[in-house]
Amino acid sequence: SDINVAFEGETASTSAAEELDITADFIAEQLVMDVHPSASDAHIIFYISGAIARSTVNFTKCDFCREVIILDENLPPVQVEDKEGLNYELSTFLDSINRGGLVKPTEFIYQLVLHCWRVFEEIKKTESLKTRFLLSTGQRKLFCKIMDRATYNESYMHLVFGNNMCSKSHDLQSHIIRRFFNTVAKNLVKEITREASNNNKAKKRKIDKLTSCF
């Protein structure tokens, strides 16, 4: 594939940084936020949210962070509403596979990870946005910039209001978004690699078919 997927581009010149801002502005403005998770997607997002919460607390080693993103066992788990308007607990899948090492995320981190998922899925499913995203360098940094623009607005500001910084000044929003992207980027690379491999196989079959005619 001619697309350079440089997820870890960390150093950038001023012009490259400006280009990231321009690209982030463009993608964020195109988002219509029309992607919604199925029930199975919601369970997976809940599981990922718990994994990100545990990873973040292991990194910050902060009791305040733990309080904000890991659910107290004495509190009821996160509930969502299905298409029929019925509430159900999101912990069902996590409980079924938990052997003691998993944690339940709070409403705050689940809603923020869900927001990240919706943005990422829309970019991935919209060819023009996906191409623009992949052609950029430093996709993780770009995704963080897109999420800033997609979150700090009238519709979604409530997702992080009062929770994005713990009392010890750890930037929880940044930690969560970066870890989310690291998780989904691995699958995206696999998909791109698989598509490229399939395209190469298809081209080879066409060449073989043409060659057999001579």
Coordinates of N, CA and C in Angstrom, one line a residue:
S1 N 0.8 -1.2 0.0 CA 0.0 0.0 0.0 C 0.9 1.2 0.0
D2 N 0.4 2.3 -0.7 CA 1.2 3.6 -0.8 C 1.0 4.4 0.5
I3 N 0.0 4.1 1.3 CA -0.4 4.9 2.5 C 0.6 4.6 3.6
N4 N 1.2 5.6 4.1 CA 2.1 5.5 5.2 C 1.4 5.6 6.6
V5 N 1.2 4.5 7.3 CA 0.5 4.5 8.6 C 1.5 4.8 9.7
A6 N 1.8 6.0 10.0 CA 2.9 6.4 11.0 C 2.2 6.8 12.3
F7 N 1.8 5.8 13.1 CA 1.0 6.1 14.3 C 1.8 6.8 15.3
E8 N 3.1 6.6 15.3 CA 3.9 7.2 16.4 C 4.8 8.4 16.0
G9 N 4.4 9.1 15.0 CA 5.2 10.3 14.6 C 5.1 11.3 15.7
E10 N 6.1 11.5 16.5 CA 6.1 12.4 17.7 C 6.7 13.8 17.4
T11 N 7.8 13.8 16.6 CA 8.4 15.1 16.4 C 7.9 15.7 15.1
A12 N 7.6 17.0 15.1 CA 7.1 17.6 13.9 C 7.6 19.0 13.8
S13 N 7.9 19.5 12.6 CA 8.3 20.9 12.4 C 7.0 21.7 12.6
T14 N 7.2 23.1 12.6 CA 6.1 24.0 12.8 C 5.1 23.8 11.7
S15 N 5.6 23.6 10.4 CA 4.6 23.5 9.3 C 3.9 22.1 9.4
A16 N 4.6 21.1 9.9 CA 3.9 19.8 10.1 C 2.8 19.9 11.2
A17 N 3.1 20.6 12.2 CA 2.2 20.8 13.3 C 1.0 21.6 12.8
E18 N 1.2 22.6 12.0 CA 0.1 23.3 11.4 C -0.8 22.5 10.5
E19 N -0.1 21.6 9.8 CA -0.8 20.7 8.9 C -1.7 19.7 9.7
L20 N -1.2 19.3 10.8 CA -2.0 18.4 11.7 C -3.3 19.2 12.2
D21 N -3.1 20.5 12.6 CA -4.3 21.3 13.0 C -5.3 21.5 11.9
I22 N -4.8 21.7 10.7 CA -5.7 21.9 9.5 C -6.4 20.6 9.2
T23 N -5.7 19.5 9.3 CA -6.4 18.2 9.0 C -7.4 17.9 10.1
A24 N -7.0 18.1 11.4 CA -7.9 17.9 12.5 C -9.2 18.8 12.4
D25 N -9.0 20.0 12.0 CA -10.2 20.9 11.8 C -11.1 20.4 10.7
F26 N -10.5 20.0 9.6 CA -11.2 19.5 8.4 C -12.1 18.2 8.8
I27 N -11.4 17.2 9.4 CA -12.1 16.0 9.8 C -13.2 16.3 10.8
A28 N -12.9 17.0 11.8 CA -13.9 17.3 12.9 C -15.1 18.0 12.3
E29 N -14.9 18.9 11.4 CA -16.0 19.7 10.7 C -16.9 18.7 9.9
Q30 N -16.3 17.7 9.4 CA -17.1 16.7 8.5 C -17.9 15.7 9.3
L31 N -17.5 15.5 10.6 CA -18.2 14.5 11.4 C -19.7 14.9 11.5
V32 N -20.5 13.8 11.3 CA -22.0 14.0 11.6 C -22.4 13.2 12.8
M33 N -21.6 12.4 13.3 CA -21.8 11.6 14.5 C -23.1 10.8 14.4
D34 N -23.2 10.0 13.3 CA -24.3 9.2 13.0 C -24.1 7.7 13.2
V35 N -22.9 7.4 13.8 CA -22.6 6.0 14.1 C -22.9 5.7 15.5
H36 N -23.7 4.6 15.7 CA -24.1 4.2 17.0 C -23.8 2.7 17.2
P37 N -23.4 2.3 18.4 CA -23.0 1.0 18.7 C -24.2 0.0 18.8
S38 N -24.0 -1.2 18.4 CA -25.0 -2.3 18.6 C -24.8 -2.7 20.1
A39 N -25.7 -3.6 20.6 CA -25.6 -4.0 22.0 C -24.3 -4.7 22.2
S40 N -23.8 -5.5 21.2 CA -22.6 -6.3 21.4 C -21.4 -5.3 21.3
D41 N -21.5 -4.2 20.5 CA -20.4 -3.2 20.5 C -20.3 -2.5 21.8
A42 N -21.5 -2.2 22.4 CA -21.5 -1.5 23.7 C -20.8 -2.3 24.8
H43 N -21.0 -3.6 24.8 CA -20.4 -4.5 25.8 C -18.9 -4.5 25.6
I44 N -18.4 -4.5 24.3 CA -17.0 -4.5 24.0 C -16.4 -3.2 24.4
I45 N -17.1 -2.1 24.2 CA -16.6 -0.7 24.5 C -16.5 -0.6 26.1
F46 N -17.5 -1.2 26.8 CA -17.4 -1.2 28.2 C -16.2 -2.0 28.7
Y47 N -15.9 -3.2 28.1 CA -14.8 -3.9 28.4 C -13.5 -3.2 28.2
I48 N -13.4 -2.5 27.0 CA -12.2 -1.7 26.7 C -12.0 -0.6 27.6
S49 N -13.2 0.1 28.0 CA -13.1 1.2 29.0 C -12.5 0.7 30.3
G50 N -12.9 -0.5 30.8 CA -12.3 -1.0 32.0 C -10.8 -1.3 31.9
A51 N -10.4 -1.8 30.7 CA -9.0 -2.1 30.5 C -8.2 -0.8 30.4
I52 N -8.8 0.3 29.8 CA -8.1 1.6 29.8 C -8.0 2.2 31.1
A53 N -9.1 2.0 31.9 CA -9.1 2.6 33.3 C -8.0 1.9 34.1
R54 N -7.9 0.6 34.0 CA -6.9 -0.1 34.8 C -5.5 0.3 34.4
S55 N -5.3 0.4 33.1 CA -4.0 0.8 32.5 C -3.6 2.2 33.0
T56 N -4.6 3.1 33.0 CA -4.3 4.5 33.4 C -3.9 4.6 34.8
V57 N -4.7 3.9 35.7 CA -4.4 4.0 37.1 C -3.0 3.3 37.4
N58 N -2.7 2.2 36.7 CA -1.4 1.6 36.9 C -0.3 2.6 36.5
F59 N -0.6 3.5 35.5 CA 0.4 4.4 35.1 C 0.5 5.6 36.1
T60 N -0.6 6.2 36.5 CA -0.6 7.4 37.3 C -0.4 7.0 38.8
K61 N -0.8 5.8 39.2 CA -0.7 5.4 40.6 C -1.3 6.4 41.5
C62 N -2.5 6.8 41.1 CA -3.2 7.9 41.8 C -4.5 7.5 42.3
D63 N -4.8 7.7 43.5 CA -6.1 7.3 44.1 C -7.2 8.2 43.6
F64 N -6.9 9.4 43.3 CA -7.9 10.3 42.7 C -8.3 9.9 41.3
C65 N -7.4 9.5 40.5 CA -7.7 8.9 39.2 C -8.6 7.7 39.3
R66 N -8.2 6.8 40.2 CA -8.9 5.6 40.5 C -10.4 5.9 40.8
E67 N -10.6 6.9 41.6 CA -12.0 7.3 42.0 C -12.8 7.7 40.8
V68 N -12.2 8.4 39.9 CA -12.9 9.0 38.8 C -13.2 8.0 37.7
I69 N -12.3 7.0 37.5 CA -12.5 6.1 36.3 C -12.7 4.6 36.6
I70 N -12.5 4.2 37.9 CA -12.8 2.8 38.2 C -14.0 2.8 39.2
L71 N -15.0 2.0 38.8 CA -16.2 2.0 39.6 C -16.0 1.3 40.9
D72 N -16.5 2.0 42.0 CA -16.5 1.4 43.3 C -17.4 0.1 43.3
E73 N -17.0 -1.0 43.8 CA -17.8 -2.2 43.8 C -19.1 -2.1 44.5
N74 N -19.3 -1.1 45.3 CA -20.6 -0.9 46.0 C -21.6 -0.1 45.2
L75 N -21.1 0.5 44.1 CA -22.0 1.3 43.3 C -22.6 0.4 42.1
P76 N -23.8 0.7 41.7 CA -24.4 0.0 40.5 C -23.6 0.2 39.3
P77 N -23.5 -0.8 38.4 CA -22.7 -0.6 37.1 C -23.5 0.3 36.1
V78 N -22.7 0.7 35.1 CA -23.3 1.5 34.1 C -24.5 0.8 33.4
Q79 N -25.5 1.6 33.1 CA -26.7 1.1 32.4 C -26.9 1.9 31.1
V80 N -27.4 1.2 30.1 CA -27.7 1.9 28.8 C -29.1 1.5 28.4
E81 N -29.6 2.2 27.4 CA -31.0 1.9 26.9 C -30.9 1.3 25.5
D82 N -31.6 0.2 25.3 CA -31.5 -0.4 24.0 C -32.6 0.2 23.0
K83 N -32.7 -0.3 21.8 CA -33.6 0.3 20.8 C -35.0 0.3 21.2
E84 N -35.4 -0.7 22.1 CA -36.7 -0.8 22.6 C -37.0 0.1 23.8
G85 N -36.0 0.8 24.2 CA -36.2 1.7 25.4 C -36.0 0.9 26.7
L86 N -35.5 -0.3 26.7 CA -35.2 -1.0 27.9 C -33.8 -0.9 28.4
N87 N -33.7 -0.7 29.7 CA -32.3 -0.6 30.3 C -31.7 -1.9 30.5
Y88 N -30.4 -2.0 30.3 CA -29.6 -3.2 30.6 C -28.2 -2.8 31.1
E89 N -27.7 -3.7 32.0 CA -26.4 -3.5 32.5 C -25.3 -3.8 31.5
L90 N -24.3 -3.0 31.4 CA -23.2 -3.2 30.4 C -22.2 -4.2 31.0
S91 N -22.3 -4.6 32.2 CA -21.2 -5.4 32.8 C -21.4 -6.9 32.5
T92 N -22.5 -7.3 31.8 CA -22.8 -8.7 31.6 C -21.7 -9.4 30.9
F93 N -21.1 -8.9 29.8 CA -20.0 -9.6 29.1 C -18.8 -9.6 30.0
L94 N -18.5 -8.5 30.6 CA -17.3 -8.4 31.4 C -17.4 -9.4 32.6
D95 N -18.5 -9.5 33.2 CA -18.7 -10.4 34.3 C -18.5 -11.9 33.9
S96 N -18.9 -12.1 32.7 CA -18.9 -13.5 32.2 C -17.4 -14.0 31.9
I97 N -16.5 -13.0 31.7 CA -15.1 -13.4 31.4 C -14.2 -13.0 32.5
N98 N -14.7 -12.4 33.5 CA -13.8 -11.9 34.6 C -13.4 -13.0 35.5
R99 N -12.1 -13.2 35.7 CA -11.6 -14.2 36.6 C -10.8 -13.5 37.8
G100 N -11.2 -12.2 37.9 CA -10.6 -11.5 39.1 C -9.7 -10.3 38.7
G101 N -9.3 -10.2 37.4 CA -8.3 -9.2 37.1 C -8.9 -8.0 36.4
L102 N -10.2 -8.0 36.1 CA -10.8 -7.0 35.3 C -11.5 -6.0 36.3
V103 N -11.6 -4.7 35.8 CA -12.3 -3.7 36.6 C -13.5 -3.1 35.8
K104 N -14.4 -2.5 36.5 CA -15.6 -1.9 35.9 C -15.3 -0.4 35.8
P105 N -15.5 0.2 34.6 CA -15.3 1.6 34.4 C -16.5 2.4 35.0
T106 N -16.2 3.7 35.3 CA -17.3 4.6 35.7 C -18.0 5.1 34.5
E107 N -19.1 5.7 34.7 CA -19.9 6.3 33.6 C -19.1 7.3 32.8
F108 N -18.2 8.1 33.5 CA -17.4 9.1 32.8 C -16.5 8.4 31.8
I109 N -15.7 7.4 32.1 CA -14.8 6.9 31.2 C -15.5 6.1 30.1
Y110 N -16.6 5.4 30.5 CA -17.3 4.7 29.4 C -17.9 5.6 28.4
Q111 N -18.5 6.7 28.8 CA -19.1 7.7 27.8 C -18.0 8.3 27.0
L112 N -16.8 8.6 27.6 CA -15.7 9.2 26.8 C -15.2 8.2 25.8
V113 N -15.0 7.0 26.2 CA -14.5 5.9 25.3 C -15.5 5.7 24.2
L114 N -16.8 5.7 24.5 CA -17.9 5.5 23.5 C -17.8 6.7 22.5
H115 N -17.6 7.9 23.0 CA -17.5 9.0 22.1 C -16.3 8.8 21.1
C116 N -15.2 8.4 21.7 CA -14.0 8.1 20.9 C -14.3 7.1 19.8
W117 N -15.0 6.0 20.2 CA -15.4 4.9 19.3 C -16.2 5.4 18.2
R118 N -17.2 6.3 18.5 CA -18.1 6.8 17.4 C -17.3 7.6 16.4
V119 N -16.4 8.5 16.9 CA -15.6 9.3 16.0 C -14.7 8.4 15.2
F120 N -14.0 7.5 15.8 CA -13.1 6.6 15.0 C -13.8 5.8 14.0
E121 N -15.0 5.2 14.4 CA -15.8 4.4 13.4 C -16.3 5.3 12.2
E122 N -16.7 6.5 12.5 CA -17.1 7.4 11.4 C -16.0 7.7 10.4
I123 N -14.8 8.0 11.0 CA -13.6 8.2 10.2 C -13.3 7.0 9.3
K124 N -13.3 5.8 10.0 CA -13.0 4.6 9.3 C -14.0 4.2 8.2
K125 N -15.2 4.5 8.4 CA -16.3 4.1 7.4 C -16.5 5.2 6.3
T126 N -16.0 6.4 6.5 CA -16.1 7.4 5.5 C -14.8 7.5 4.7
E127 N -14.9 7.1 3.5 CA -13.6 6.9 2.7 C -12.8 8.2 2.6
S128 N -13.4 9.3 2.4 CA -12.7 10.6 2.2 C -12.0 10.9 3.5
L129 N -12.6 10.7 4.7 CA -12.0 11.0 6.0 C -10.9 10.0 6.3
K130 N -11.2 8.8 6.0 CA -10.2 7.7 6.3 C -8.9 8.0 5.5
T131 N -9.1 8.3 4.2 CA -7.9 8.6 3.4 C -7.1 9.8 3.9
R132 N -7.8 10.8 4.2 CA -7.2 12.1 4.7 C -6.5 11.7 6.1
F133 N -7.1 10.9 6.9 CA -6.5 10.6 8.2 C -5.2 9.7 8.0
L134 N -5.3 8.7 7.1 CA -4.1 7.9 6.9 C -3.0 8.5 6.2
L135 N -3.3 9.5 5.4 CA -2.2 10.2 4.6 C -1.4 11.2 5.5
S136 N -2.0 11.4 6.7 CA -1.3 12.3 7.6 C -0.2 11.6 8.4
T137 N 0.8 12.3 8.9 CA 1.8 11.6 9.8 C 1.3 11.8 11.2
G138 N 1.8 10.9 12.1 CA 1.4 11.0 13.5 C -0.1 10.9 13.8
Q139 N -0.7 9.8 13.4 CA -2.1 9.6 13.5 C -2.6 9.7 14.9
R140 N -1.8 9.2 15.9 CA -2.3 9.3 17.3 C -2.5 10.7 17.7
K141 N -1.5 11.5 17.4 CA -1.5 12.9 17.8 C -2.7 13.6 17.1
L142 N -2.9 13.2 15.8 CA -4.0 13.8 15.0 C -5.3 13.4 15.6
F143 N -5.5 12.1 16.0 CA -6.7 11.7 16.6 C -7.0 12.4 17.9
C144 N -6.0 12.7 18.7 CA -6.2 13.5 19.9 C -6.7 14.9 19.6
K145 N -6.2 15.5 18.6 CA -6.6 16.8 18.2 C -8.1 16.8 17.7
I146 N -8.4 15.7 16.9 CA -9.8 15.6 16.4 C -10.7 15.5 17.6
M147 N -10.3 14.6 18.6 CA -11.2 14.4 19.7 C -11.4 15.7 20.6
D148 N -10.3 16.5 20.6 CA -10.5 17.8 21.3 C -11.6 18.6 20.6
R149 N -11.5 18.7 19.3 CA -12.5 19.5 18.6 C -13.9 18.9 18.6
A150 N -13.9 17.5 18.7 CA -15.2 16.8 18.7 C -15.9 16.8 20.1
T151 N -15.1 17.2 21.1 CA -15.6 17.1 22.4 C -15.9 18.4 23.0
Y152 N -15.0 19.4 22.8 CA -15.2 20.7 23.4 C -16.1 21.6 22.5
N153 N -17.3 21.2 22.5 CA -18.4 21.9 21.8 C -19.7 21.8 22.6
E154 N -20.7 22.5 22.2 CA -21.9 22.5 22.9 C -22.6 21.2 23.1
S155 N -22.4 20.3 22.2 CA -23.1 19.0 22.2 C -22.4 18.0 23.1
Y156 N -21.1 18.0 23.3 CA -20.4 17.0 24.0 C -19.5 17.4 25.1
M157 N -19.5 18.7 25.4 CA -18.7 19.2 26.5 C -19.0 18.5 27.9
H158 N -20.3 18.1 28.0 CA -20.7 17.5 29.3 C -20.0 16.2 29.6
L159 N -19.4 15.6 28.5 CA -18.8 14.3 28.7 C -17.5 14.4 29.6
V160 N -16.8 15.5 29.5 CA -15.6 15.6 30.3 C -15.6 16.7 31.3
F161 N -16.7 17.5 31.4 CA -16.8 18.6 32.3 C -16.6 18.1 33.8
G162 N -15.6 18.6 34.4 CA -15.4 18.3 35.8 C -14.6 17.0 36.1
N163 N -14.4 16.3 35.0 CA -13.7 15.0 35.2 C -12.4 14.8 34.5
N164 N -12.1 15.7 33.5 CA -10.9 15.4 32.7 C -9.6 15.7 33.4
M165 N -9.6 16.3 34.5 CA -8.4 16.5 35.3 C -8.7 16.0 36.8
C166 N -7.8 15.2 37.3 CA -8.0 14.7 38.7 C -7.4 15.8 39.6
S167 N -7.6 15.7 40.9 CA -7.1 16.7 41.8 C -5.6 16.9 41.9
K168 N -4.9 15.9 41.3 CA -3.4 15.9 41.2 C -2.9 16.4 39.8
S169 N -3.9 16.9 39.0 CA -3.6 17.5 37.7 C -3.2 16.5 36.7
H170 N -3.6 15.2 36.8 CA -3.4 14.2 35.8 C -4.4 14.5 34.7
D171 N -4.0 14.6 33.4 CA -4.9 14.8 32.3 C -5.5 13.5 31.9
L172 N -6.6 13.2 32.5 CA -7.3 11.9 32.3 C -7.8 11.8 30.8
Q173 N -8.3 12.9 30.3 CA -8.8 12.8 28.9 C -7.7 12.4 28.0
S174 N -6.5 13.0 28.1 CA -5.4 12.7 27.2 C -5.0 11.2 27.4
H175 N -4.9 10.8 28.6 CA -4.5 9.4 28.9 C -5.5 8.4 28.3
I176 N -6.8 8.7 28.4 CA -7.8 7.8 27.9 C -7.8 7.7 26.4
I177 N -7.8 8.9 25.8 CA -7.9 9.0 24.3 C -6.7 8.3 23.7
R178 N -5.5 8.5 24.2 CA -4.3 7.9 23.7 C -4.3 6.4 23.8
R179 N -4.8 5.9 24.9 CA -4.9 4.5 25.1 C -5.9 3.9 24.2
F180 N -7.0 4.6 24.1 CA -8.1 4.1 23.1 C -7.5 3.9 21.7
F181 N -6.8 5.0 21.3 CA -6.3 4.9 19.9 C -5.3 3.8 19.8
N182 N -4.4 3.6 20.8 CA -3.4 2.5 20.7 C -4.2 1.2 20.5
T183 N -5.3 1.0 21.2 CA -6.1 -0.2 21.1 C -6.7 -0.4 19.7
V184 N -7.4 0.6 19.2 CA -8.1 0.4 17.9 C -7.1 0.5 16.7
A185 N -5.9 1.2 16.9 CA -5.0 1.3 15.8 C -4.4 0.0 15.4
K186 N -4.2 -0.9 16.3 CA -3.7 -2.3 16.0 C -4.7 -3.0 15.1
N187 N -6.0 -2.9 15.3 CA -6.9 -3.5 14.5 C -7.0 -2.9 13.1
L188 N -6.8 -1.5 13.1 CA -6.9 -0.8 11.8 C -5.7 -1.2 10.9
V189 N -4.5 -1.4 11.5 CA -3.3 -1.8 10.8 C -3.6 -3.2 10.2
K190 N -4.1 -4.1 11.0 CA -4.4 -5.4 10.5 C -5.4 -5.4 9.3
E191 N -6.4 -4.5 9.4 CA -7.4 -4.4 8.3 C -6.7 -3.9 7.1
I192 N -5.9 -2.9 7.2 CA -5.2 -2.3 6.0 C -4.3 -3.3 5.4
T193 N -3.6 -4.1 6.2 CA -2.6 -5.1 5.8 C -3.4 -6.2 5.0
R194 N -4.5 -6.6 5.6 CA -5.4 -7.6 5.0 C -5.9 -7.2 3.7
E195 N -6.4 -5.9 3.6 CA -7.0 -5.4 2.4 C -5.9 -5.3 1.3
A196 N -4.7 -4.9 1.7 CA -3.6 -4.8 0.7 C -3.2 -6.2 0.2
S197 N -3.2 -7.1 1.1 CA -2.9 -8.5 0.7 C -3.9 -9.1 -0.2
N198 N -5.2 -8.8 0.1 CA -6.2 -9.3 -0.8 C -6.2 -8.7 -2.2
N199 N -5.9 -7.4 -2.2 CA -5.8 -6.6 -3.5 C -4.6 -7.2 -4.3
N200 N -3.5 -7.5 -3.7 CA -2.3 -8.0 -4.4 C -2.6 -9.4 -4.9
K201 N -3.4 -10.2 -4.1 CA -3.8 -11.5 -4.6 C -4.7 -11.4 -5.8
A202 N -5.6 -10.5 -5.8 CA -6.5 -10.3 -6.9 C -5.8 -9.9 -8.1
K203 N -4.8 -8.9 -8.0 CA -4.0 -8.5 -9.1 C -3.2 -9.7 -9.7
K204 N -2.7 -10.5 -8.8 CA -1.9 -11.6 -9.3 C -2.8 -12.6 -10.1
R205 N -4.0 -12.8 -9.6 CA -4.9 -13.7 -10.3 C -5.2 -13.2 -11.7
K206 N -5.4 -11.9 -11.8 CA -5.7 -11.3 -13.1 C -4.5 -11.4 -14.0
I207 N -3.3 -11.2 -13.5 CA -2.1 -11.3 -14.3 C -1.9 -12.8 -14.8
D208 N -2.1 -13.7 -13.8 CA -2.0 -15.1 -14.2 C -3.0 -15.5 -15.3
K209 N -4.2 -14.9 -15.2 CA -5.3 -15.3 -16.1 C -4.9 -14.7 -17.5
L210 N -4.4 -13.5 -17.5 CA -4.0 -12.9 -18.8 C -2.8 -13.6 -19.4
T211 N -1.9 -14.0 -18.5 CA -0.7 -14.7 -19.0 C -1.0 -16.0 -19.7
S212 N -2.1 -16.7 -19.1 CA -2.5 -18.0 -19.6 C -3.1 -17.9 -21.0
C213 N -3.5 -16.7 -21.4 CA -4.1 -16.6 -22.7 C -3.1 -16.5 -23.8
F214 N -1.8 -16.4 -23.5 CA -0.8 -16.3 -24.5 C -0.1 -17.6 -24.7

